[in-house]
Amino acid sequence: MQVGVLTVPLGDQSLEDALSYLDGIGVDAVELGCGGFTGDDHLPREEYLDDVDAQADLRESLDEHEIEVSALATHNNPLHPDDDRASEADTELREAIELADQLDVDAVTTFSGLPAGGPNDEVPNWITAPWPTEHADAHDYQWEVATEYWSDVADHAADHDVDVAIEMHPNMLVYEPHGMLKLREATNEYIGANFDPSHLYWQGIDVTAAIRLLGEEDAIHHFHAKDTKVYEENAREKGVLDTTGYTEEADRSWLFRSIGYGHGEAHWKDVVSTLRMVGYDGTLSIEHEDSLTSGREGLEKAVDVLSRAVFETTPGDAYWAE
């Protein structure tokens, strides 16, 4: 297993400086944004796609610091009812898959997207209950839209032998493990999860149980190391569907936290162990979105915890069982 970092918090410095810094704190892999909400500070997609020289320079920088690329990231909404926004997101995703192929990167991380509730609506509609019945009808419509779109993207991914790792995220159609499996079943094995536990914690989902569920179907393509803390004193009053601003920390029911500040080291060792049980030995890519600390401090504290949690060797022979 490798400790990795999604480099977005370091977007104010060059890729070379970011790699040097990450190498110095013990990071083995990077996830590079190339479009969408993650931006493209370290990998402008248009500058690298089909450019052999630019790609060679990137490989040289990575090799110098003995850092690999775990995934390319382009999180957006290709199912948006606004045709221009959907088209932009679709282009970002398809070109990210093509660029990943050219760079020998295994996965692209993204969102499932979210359609409107009907063909004449103008904004996406996150549906969380089947009643009144028009909501159930809208949900069925959304899955028809998503299945058609993602089936085509899955074929594109298969053509390039690149996994598409979808982050289960509220306000997207796929936000929990059963929805993830439903989309995978409707498409192909190149569609799987970018397993980010932070969004599962506040929904009340058991993270290790979810890892087992998706792992049984070989559906974990990438992993985001990101923590969440639920603040019960607020959640008891207003629940966890909280629209309070992320920077109004004292009033929120939950916050994204650095690794170890939502759940302790013992929990993260359990997460790592469960990942190994289901056959995931890839990168744990730290995504820093903790508003109570700086990007660098959050990354360094997360690396500190994960470096003690990850397994660096393959399992030995179980000689005691012979």
mmCIF file of C-alpha atoms in Angstrom:
data_model
loop_
_atom_site.group_PDB
_atom_site.id
_atom_site.type_symbol
_atom_site.label_atom_id
_atom_site.label_comp_id
_atom_site.label_asym_id
_atom_site.label_seq_id
_atom_site.Cartn_x
_atom_site.Cartn_y
_atom_site.Cartn_z
ATOM 1 C CA MET A 1 0.000 0.000 0.000
ATOM 2 C CA GLN A 2 1.057 3.585 -0.606
ATOM 3 C CA VAL A 3 0.360 6.866 1.110
ATOM 4 C CA GLY A 4 -0.679 9.383 -1.519
ATOM 5 C CA VAL A 5 -1.987 12.940 -1.745
ATOM 6 C CA LEU A 6 -4.492 14.733 -3.947
ATOM 7 C CA THR A 7 -2.339 17.780 -4.643
ATOM 8 C CA VAL A 8 -5.101 20.425 -4.778
ATOM 9 C CA PRO A 9 -4.081 22.058 -1.429
ATOM 10 C CA LEU A 10 -0.635 22.692 -2.935
ATOM 11 C CA GLY A 11 -1.988 24.400 -6.037
ATOM 12 C CA ASP A 12 -0.276 27.672 -5.124
ATOM 13 C CA GLN A 13 3.105 26.163 -5.952
ATOM 14 C CA SER A 14 4.579 24.485 -9.008
ATOM 15 C CA LEU A 15 4.270 20.758 -9.526
ATOM 16 C CA GLU A 16 8.030 20.400 -9.069
ATOM 17 C CA ASP A 17 7.899 22.204 -5.713
ATOM 18 C CA ALA A 18 4.855 20.188 -4.645
ATOM 19 C CA LEU A 19 6.585 16.909 -5.510
ATOM 20 C CA SER A 20 9.711 17.945 -3.631
ATOM 21 C CA TYR A 21 7.674 18.818 -0.551
ATOM 22 C CA LEU A 22 5.618 15.602 -0.666
ATOM 23 C CA ASP A 23 8.727 13.496 -1.167
ATOM 24 C CA GLY A 24 10.187 15.117 1.926
ATOM 25 C CA ILE A 25 7.236 14.148 4.137
ATOM 26 C CA GLY A 26 7.148 10.535 2.976
ATOM 27 C CA VAL A 27 4.475 10.517 0.273
ATOM 28 C CA ASP A 28 4.652 7.744 -2.337
ATOM 29 C CA ALA A 29 1.982 8.776 -4.857
ATOM 30 C CA VAL A 30 0.003 11.755 -6.102
ATOM 31 C CA GLU A 31 -3.480 12.189 -7.500
ATOM 32 C CA LEU A 32 -3.393 15.033 -10.017
ATOM 33 C CA GLY A 33 -6.364 17.218 -10.838
ATOM 34 C CA CYS A 34 -6.875 17.816 -14.538
ATOM 35 C CA GLY A 35 -10.273 19.494 -14.661
ATOM 36 C CA GLY A 36 -13.630 20.017 -12.990
ATOM 37 C CA PHE A 37 -14.039 21.125 -9.383
ATOM 38 C CA THR A 38 -10.530 19.891 -8.538
ATOM 39 C CA GLY A 39 -8.954 22.297 -11.021
ATOM 40 C CA ASP A 40 -5.837 21.603 -13.068
ATOM 41 C CA ASP A 41 -3.064 23.537 -11.324
ATOM 42 C CA HIS A 42 -0.598 20.657 -11.610
ATOM 43 C CA LEU A 43 -1.833 18.940 -14.776
ATOM 44 C CA PRO A 44 -3.504 21.201 -17.355
ATOM 45 C CA ARG A 45 -5.125 18.532 -19.471
ATOM 46 C CA GLU A 46 -4.849 20.340 -22.802
ATOM 47 C CA GLU A 47 -1.109 20.850 -22.324
ATOM 48 C CA TYR A 48 -0.371 17.168 -21.733
ATOM 49 C CA LEU A 49 -2.885 15.282 -23.871
ATOM 50 C CA ASP A 50 -1.153 13.874 -26.974
ATOM 51 C CA ASP A 51 2.071 15.801 -26.123
ATOM 52 C CA VAL A 52 4.845 13.217 -25.839
ATOM 53 C CA ASP A 53 7.450 15.753 -24.733
ATOM 54 C CA ALA A 54 5.313 17.214 -21.948
ATOM 55 C CA GLN A 55 4.475 13.718 -20.733
ATOM 56 C CA ALA A 56 8.161 12.783 -20.717
ATOM 57 C CA ASP A 57 8.955 15.848 -18.603
ATOM 58 C CA LEU A 58 6.254 14.844 -16.150
ATOM 59 C CA ARG A 59 7.609 11.308 -15.863
ATOM 60 C CA GLU A 60 11.108 12.680 -15.287
ATOM 61 C CA SER A 61 9.891 14.869 -12.414
ATOM 62 C CA LEU A 62 7.989 11.985 -10.858
ATOM 63 C CA ASP A 63 10.934 9.611 -11.193
ATOM 64 C CA GLU A 64 13.279 12.142 -9.617
ATOM 65 C CA HIS A 65 11.200 12.047 -6.448
ATOM 66 C CA GLU A 66 10.242 8.345 -6.704
ATOM 67 C CA ILE A 67 6.560 9.282 -6.731
ATOM 68 C CA GLU A 68 3.867 7.546 -8.776
ATOM 69 C CA VAL A 69 0.522 8.859 -10.049
ATOM 70 C CA SER A 70 -2.339 6.940 -8.438
ATOM 71 C CA ALA A 71 -5.087 8.641 -10.453
ATOM 72 C CA LEU A 72 -6.100 11.676 -12.471
ATOM 73 C CA ALA A 73 -8.978 13.645 -10.958
ATOM 74 C CA THR A 74 -11.767 15.480 -12.746
ATOM 75 C CA HIS A 75 -14.835 15.881 -10.530
ATOM 76 C CA ASN A 76 -17.794 17.519 -12.228
ATOM 77 C CA ASN A 77 -21.395 16.845 -13.305
ATOM 78 C CA PRO A 78 -21.639 15.308 -16.783
ATOM 79 C CA LEU A 79 -25.365 14.703 -16.202
ATOM 80 C CA HIS A 80 -26.180 18.367 -15.596
ATOM 81 C CA PRO A 81 -29.406 19.517 -17.305
ATOM 82 C CA ASP A 82 -27.564 22.529 -18.706
ATOM 83 C CA ASP A 83 -26.204 21.138 -21.965
ATOM 84 C CA ASP A 84 -23.112 23.353 -21.982
ATOM 85 C CA ARG A 85 -22.124 22.381 -18.451
ATOM 86 C CA ALA A 86 -22.751 18.717 -19.127
ATOM 87 C CA SER A 87 -20.739 18.832 -22.353
ATOM 88 C CA GLU A 88 -17.802 20.515 -20.615
ATOM 89 C CA ALA A 89 -17.791 17.891 -17.857
ATOM 90 C CA ASP A 90 -18.085 15.078 -20.389
ATOM 91 C CA THR A 91 -15.119 16.392 -22.379
ATOM 92 C CA GLU A 92 -13.053 16.700 -19.199
ATOM 93 C CA LEU A 93 -13.825 13.132 -18.209
ATOM 94 C CA ARG A 94 -13.240 11.516 -21.607
ATOM 95 C CA GLU A 95 -9.989 13.404 -22.157
ATOM 96 C CA ALA A 96 -8.841 12.545 -18.631
ATOM 97 C CA ILE A 97 -9.366 8.866 -19.462
ATOM 98 C CA GLU A 98 -7.363 9.274 -22.658
ATOM 99 C CA LEU A 99 -4.580 11.128 -20.837
ATOM 100 C CA ALA A 100 -4.469 8.485 -18.093
ATOM 101 C CA ASP A 101 -3.988 5.849 -20.782
ATOM 102 C CA GLN A 102 -1.116 7.812 -22.319
ATOM 103 C CA LEU A 103 0.521 8.258 -18.903
ATOM 104 C CA ASP A 104 0.008 4.614 -17.869
ATOM 105 C CA VAL A 105 -2.176 5.721 -14.958
ATOM 106 C CA ASP A 106 -4.701 3.124 -13.823
ATOM 107 C CA ALA A 107 -7.665 5.283 -12.801
ATOM 108 C CA VAL A 108 -9.580 8.524 -13.181
ATOM 109 C CA THR A 109 -11.497 9.764 -10.142
ATOM 110 C CA THR A 110 -14.775 11.589 -10.624
ATOM 111 C CA PHE A 111 -18.432 11.967 -9.563
ATOM 112 C CA SER A 112 -21.442 10.128 -10.949
ATOM 113 C CA GLY A 113 -23.114 13.441 -11.702
ATOM 114 C CA LEU A 114 -26.734 14.331 -10.997
ATOM 115 C CA PRO A 115 -29.495 14.917 -13.543
ATOM 116 C CA ALA A 116 -32.557 17.079 -13.189
ATOM 117 C CA GLY A 117 -35.752 15.472 -11.947
ATOM 118 C CA GLY A 118 -37.302 15.527 -15.422
ATOM 119 C CA PRO A 119 -36.507 16.397 -19.045
ATOM 120 C CA ASN A 120 -37.800 19.973 -18.709
ATOM 121 C CA ASP A 121 -36.121 20.876 -15.426
ATOM 122 C CA GLU A 122 -33.189 23.281 -15.296
ATOM 123 C CA VAL A 123 -31.273 22.309 -12.144
ATOM 124 C CA PRO A 124 -30.026 18.987 -10.713
ATOM 125 C CA ASN A 125 -32.296 17.377 -8.142
ATOM 126 C CA TRP A 126 -30.934 15.196 -5.324
ATOM 127 C CA ILE A 127 -33.754 12.826 -4.371
ATOM 128 C CA THR A 128 -33.558 11.076 -1.010
ATOM 129 C CA ALA A 129 -37.119 9.777 -0.497
ATOM 130 C CA PRO A 130 -39.657 7.927 -2.708
ATOM 131 C CA TRP A 131 -42.684 9.956 -1.573
ATOM 132 C CA PRO A 132 -44.564 11.941 -2.749
ATOM 133 C CA THR A 133 -44.565 9.602 -5.714
ATOM 134 C CA GLU A 134 -43.344 12.189 -8.212
ATOM 135 C CA HIS A 135 -40.000 11.886 -6.445
ATOM 136 C CA ALA A 136 -39.872 8.151 -7.140
ATOM 137 C CA ASP A 137 -40.741 8.833 -10.778
ATOM 138 C CA ALA A 138 -38.019 11.471 -10.980
ATOM 139 C CA HIS A 139 -35.499 9.060 -9.467
ATOM 140 C CA ASP A 140 -36.363 6.451 -12.101
ATOM 141 C CA TYR A 141 -35.872 9.076 -14.799
ATOM 142 C CA GLN A 142 -32.478 10.002 -13.364
ATOM 143 C CA TRP A 143 -31.299 6.412 -13.443
ATOM 144 C CA GLU A 144 -32.373 6.076 -17.078
ATOM 145 C CA VAL A 145 -30.294 9.151 -17.932
ATOM 146 C CA ALA A 146 -27.321 7.951 -15.901
ATOM 147 C CA THR A 147 -27.362 4.404 -17.245
ATOM 148 C CA GLU A 148 -27.333 5.574 -20.852
ATOM 149 C CA TYR A 149 -24.522 8.044 -20.252
ATOM 150 C CA TRP A 150 -22.323 5.865 -18.086
ATOM 151 C CA SER A 151 -22.675 2.833 -20.340
ATOM 152 C CA ASP A 152 -21.065 4.867 -23.106
ATOM 153 C CA VAL A 153 -18.323 6.193 -20.805
ATOM 154 C CA ALA A 154 -17.689 2.655 -19.537
ATOM 155 C CA ASP A 155 -17.051 1.538 -23.115
ATOM 156 C CA HIS A 156 -14.657 4.473 -23.558
ATOM 157 C CA ALA A 157 -12.846 3.450 -20.376
ATOM 158 C CA ALA A 158 -12.628 -0.147 -21.578
ATOM 159 C CA ASP A 159 -11.158 1.002 -24.887
ATOM 160 C CA HIS A 160 -8.359 2.731 -22.937
ATOM 161 C CA ASP A 161 -8.084 0.134 -20.139
ATOM 162 C CA VAL A 162 -8.541 2.828 -17.475
ATOM 163 C CA ASP A 163 -10.759 2.411 -14.414
ATOM 164 C CA VAL A 164 -13.295 5.113 -13.651
ATOM 165 C CA ALA A 165 -13.395 5.568 -9.870
ATOM 166 C CA ILE A 166 -16.601 7.299 -8.780
ATOM 167 C CA GLU A 167 -16.697 9.070 -5.439
ATOM 168 C CA MET A 168 -19.910 8.333 -3.557
ATOM 169 C CA HIS A 169 -20.968 11.879 -2.782
ATOM 170 C CA PRO A 170 -24.260 13.393 -1.557
ATOM 171 C CA ASN A 171 -25.851 15.750 -4.078
ATOM 172 C CA MET A 172 -24.814 13.226 -6.730
ATOM 173 C CA LEU A 173 -26.875 10.286 -7.985
ATOM 174 C CA VAL A 174 -24.416 7.751 -6.545
ATOM 175 C CA TYR A 175 -23.830 8.638 -2.912
ATOM 176 C CA GLU A 176 -23.749 5.270 -1.114
ATOM 177 C CA PRO A 177 -22.469 1.728 -1.811
ATOM 178 C CA HIS A 178 -25.671 0.144 -3.124
ATOM 179 C CA GLY A 179 -26.065 2.910 -5.695
ATOM 180 C CA MET A 180 -22.434 2.345 -6.658
ATOM 181 C CA LEU A 181 -23.075 -1.347 -7.265
ATOM 182 C CA LYS A 182 -26.248 -0.556 -9.210
ATOM 183 C CA LEU A 183 -24.330 1.686 -11.627
ATOM 184 C CA ARG A 184 -21.526 -0.862 -11.960
ATOM 185 C CA GLU A 185 -24.022 -3.637 -12.762
ATOM 186 C CA ALA A 186 -25.677 -1.432 -15.379
ATOM 187 C CA THR A 187 -22.339 -0.697 -17.121
ATOM 188 C CA ASN A 188 -19.147 -2.753 -16.808
ATOM 189 C CA GLU A 189 -16.266 -3.591 -14.487
ATOM 190 C CA TYR A 190 -14.360 -0.427 -15.391
ATOM 191 C CA ILE A 191 -16.918 1.524 -13.357
ATOM 192 C CA GLY A 192 -16.187 1.315 -9.633
ATOM 193 C CA ALA A 193 -15.633 3.365 -6.500
ATOM 194 C CA ASN A 194 -13.199 6.009 -5.483
ATOM 195 C CA PHE A 195 -13.919 4.981 -1.906
ATOM 196 C CA ASP A 196 -14.047 8.176 0.152
ATOM 197 C CA PRO A 197 -15.176 7.349 3.701
ATOM 198 C CA SER A 198 -15.684 10.986 4.709
ATOM 199 C CA HIS A 199 -19.115 11.196 3.064
ATOM 200 C CA LEU A 200 -20.150 7.832 4.451
ATOM 201 C CA TYR A 201 -19.328 8.656 8.077
ATOM 202 C CA TRP A 202 -21.841 11.478 8.359
ATOM 203 C CA GLN A 203 -24.524 9.450 6.590
ATOM 204 C CA GLY A 204 -24.185 6.841 9.343
ATOM 205 C CA ILE A 205 -22.733 4.156 7.040
ATOM 206 C CA ASP A 206 -20.338 1.635 8.567
ATOM 207 C CA VAL A 207 -17.151 2.202 6.574
ATOM 208 C CA THR A 208 -15.562 -1.211 7.047
ATOM 209 C CA ALA A 209 -18.874 -2.918 6.180
ATOM 210 C CA ALA A 210 -19.043 -0.798 3.027
ATOM 211 C CA ILE A 211 -15.475 -1.762 2.123
ATOM 212 C CA ARG A 212 -16.415 -5.427 2.466
ATOM 213 C CA LEU A 213 -19.566 -4.962 0.372
ATOM 214 C CA LEU A 214 -17.780 -3.252 -2.517
ATOM 215 C CA GLY A 215 -14.640 -5.336 -2.137
ATOM 216 C CA GLU A 216 -16.584 -8.555 -2.633
ATOM 217 C CA GLU A 217 -17.444 -7.262 -6.121
ATOM 218 C CA ASP A 218 -13.896 -6.009 -6.807
ATOM 219 C CA ALA A 219 -15.471 -2.570 -7.092
ATOM 220 C CA ILE A 220 -12.900 -0.402 -5.278
ATOM 221 C CA HIS A 221 -10.706 1.244 -7.903
ATOM 222 C CA HIS A 222 -9.149 3.971 -5.742
ATOM 223 C CA PHE A 223 -9.287 5.231 -2.154
ATOM 224 C CA HIS A 224 -9.497 8.719 -0.668
ATOM 225 C CA ALA A 225 -8.074 9.027 2.839
ATOM 226 C CA LYS A 226 -10.335 11.654 4.360
ATOM 227 C CA ASP A 227 -11.934 11.843 7.779
ATOM 228 C CA THR A 228 -15.143 13.331 9.176
ATOM 229 C CA LYS A 229 -16.235 14.202 12.700
ATOM 230 C CA VAL A 230 -19.933 14.276 13.635
ATOM 231 C CA TYR A 231 -20.619 16.805 16.402
ATOM 232 C CA GLU A 232 -23.486 15.226 18.292
ATOM 233 C CA GLU A 233 -24.427 18.379 20.218
ATOM 234 C CA ASN A 234 -25.475 19.949 16.910
ATOM 235 C CA ALA A 235 -26.642 16.767 15.191
ATOM 236 C CA ARG A 236 -29.050 16.013 18.044
ATOM 237 C CA GLU A 237 -30.870 19.254 17.279
ATOM 238 C CA LYS A 238 -30.861 19.376 13.491
ATOM 239 C CA GLY A 239 -29.642 16.033 12.163
ATOM 240 C CA VAL A 240 -26.821 15.631 9.669
ATOM 241 C CA LEU A 241 -28.410 17.092 6.531
ATOM 242 C CA ASP A 242 -26.718 20.364 7.376
ATOM 243 C CA THR A 243 -26.665 23.364 5.022
ATOM 244 C CA THR A 244 -24.683 25.542 7.454
ATOM 245 C CA GLY A 245 -21.585 26.986 5.743
ATOM 246 C CA TYR A 246 -18.412 24.913 6.007
ATOM 247 C CA THR A 247 -16.565 27.779 7.688
ATOM 248 C CA GLU A 248 -19.206 28.146 10.409
ATOM 249 C CA GLU A 249 -17.538 25.243 12.159
ATOM 250 C CA ALA A 250 -19.046 25.638 15.633
ATOM 251 C CA ASP A 251 -22.594 25.477 14.241
ATOM 252 C CA ARG A 252 -22.232 22.520 11.902
ATOM 253 C CA SER A 253 -23.383 18.960 12.638
ATOM 254 C CA TRP A 254 -20.241 17.563 11.001
ATOM 255 C CA LEU A 255 -16.948 18.667 9.536
ATOM 256 C CA PHE A 256 -14.368 17.159 7.244
ATOM 257 C CA ARG A 257 -11.301 16.541 9.399
ATOM 258 C CA SER A 258 -7.693 15.544 8.910
ATOM 259 C CA ILE A 259 -6.978 11.840 9.302
ATOM 260 C CA GLY A 260 -7.049 10.981 13.007
ATOM 261 C CA TYR A 261 -9.194 13.951 14.046
ATOM 262 C CA GLY A 262 -12.513 12.346 13.178
ATOM 263 C CA HIS A 263 -11.583 8.746 13.969
ATOM 264 C CA GLY A 264 -8.528 7.528 15.833
ATOM 265 C CA GLU A 265 -5.498 5.661 14.588
ATOM 266 C CA ALA A 266 -6.940 2.301 15.659
ATOM 267 C CA HIS A 267 -9.929 2.867 13.364
ATOM 268 C CA TRP A 268 -7.698 3.731 10.427
ATOM 269 C CA LYS A 269 -5.657 0.588 11.020
ATOM 270 C CA ASP A 270 -8.938 -1.332 10.867
ATOM 271 C CA VAL A 271 -9.805 0.420 7.586
ATOM 272 C CA VAL A 272 -6.417 -0.496 6.112
ATOM 273 C CA SER A 273 -6.737 -4.088 7.302
ATOM 274 C CA THR A 274 -10.215 -4.413 5.798
ATOM 275 C CA LEU A 275 -8.969 -3.023 2.495
ATOM 276 C CA ARG A 276 -6.261 -5.679 2.467
ATOM 277 C CA MET A 277 -8.817 -8.396 3.277
ATOM 278 C CA VAL A 278 -10.810 -7.510 0.152
ATOM 279 C CA GLY A 279 -7.708 -7.308 -2.047
ATOM 280 C CA TYR A 280 -7.129 -3.564 -2.290
ATOM 281 C CA ASP A 281 -3.417 -2.835 -2.067
ATOM 282 C CA GLY A 282 -3.369 0.480 -3.878
ATOM 283 C CA THR A 283 -2.908 4.081 -2.800
ATOM 284 C CA LEU A 284 -4.611 5.810 0.103
ATOM 285 C CA SER A 285 -4.819 9.292 -1.394
ATOM 286 C CA ILE A 286 -5.162 11.987 1.265
ATOM 287 C CA GLU A 287 -7.743 14.641 0.413
ATOM 288 C CA HIS A 288 -7.323 17.614 2.734
ATOM 289 C CA GLU A 289 -10.500 19.647 3.368
ATOM 290 C CA ASP A 290 -10.174 20.369 7.097
ATOM 291 C CA SER A 291 -11.084 24.025 7.719
ATOM 292 C CA LEU A 292 -9.597 23.921 11.227
ATOM 293 C CA THR A 293 -6.016 23.633 9.995
ATOM 294 C CA SER A 294 -3.807 24.598 7.080
ATOM 295 C CA GLY A 295 -3.272 22.401 4.048
ATOM 296 C CA ARG A 296 0.304 21.558 4.889
ATOM 297 C CA GLU A 297 -0.332 20.799 8.541
ATOM 298 C CA GLY A 298 -3.374 18.704 7.653
ATOM 299 C CA LEU A 299 -1.399 16.727 5.085
ATOM 300 C CA GLU A 300 1.525 16.180 7.425
ATOM 301 C CA LYS A 301 -0.658 14.961 10.282
ATOM 302 C CA ALA A 302 -2.524 12.638 7.921
ATOM 303 C CA VAL A 303 0.724 11.223 6.525
ATOM 304 C CA ASP A 304 1.925 10.658 10.085
ATOM 305 C CA VAL A 305 -1.114 8.544 10.984
ATOM 306 C CA LEU A 306 -1.331 6.639 7.717
ATOM 307 C CA SER A 307 2.382 5.864 7.607
ATOM 308 C CA ARG A 308 1.871 3.794 10.761
ATOM 309 C CA ALA A 309 -1.335 2.222 9.476
ATOM 310 C CA VAL A 310 -0.474 1.064 5.946
ATOM 311 C CA PHE A 311 1.180 -2.260 5.188
ATOM 312 C CA GLU A 312 4.340 -1.852 3.140
ATOM 313 C CA THR A 313 4.957 -5.549 2.456
ATOM 314 C CA THR A 314 2.897 -8.347 0.992
ATOM 315 C CA PRO A 315 1.485 -10.925 3.412
ATOM 316 C CA GLY A 316 3.859 -13.720 4.388
ATOM 317 C CA ASP A 317 3.086 -17.413 4.569
ATOM 318 C CA ALA A 318 0.682 -18.351 7.346
ATOM 319 C CA TYR A 319 3.138 -20.910 8.722
ATOM 320 C CA TRP A 320 1.126 -21.280 11.919
ATOM 321 C CA ALA A 321 -1.825 -22.600 9.918
ATOM 322 C CA GLU A 322 0.111 -25.418 8.255
#
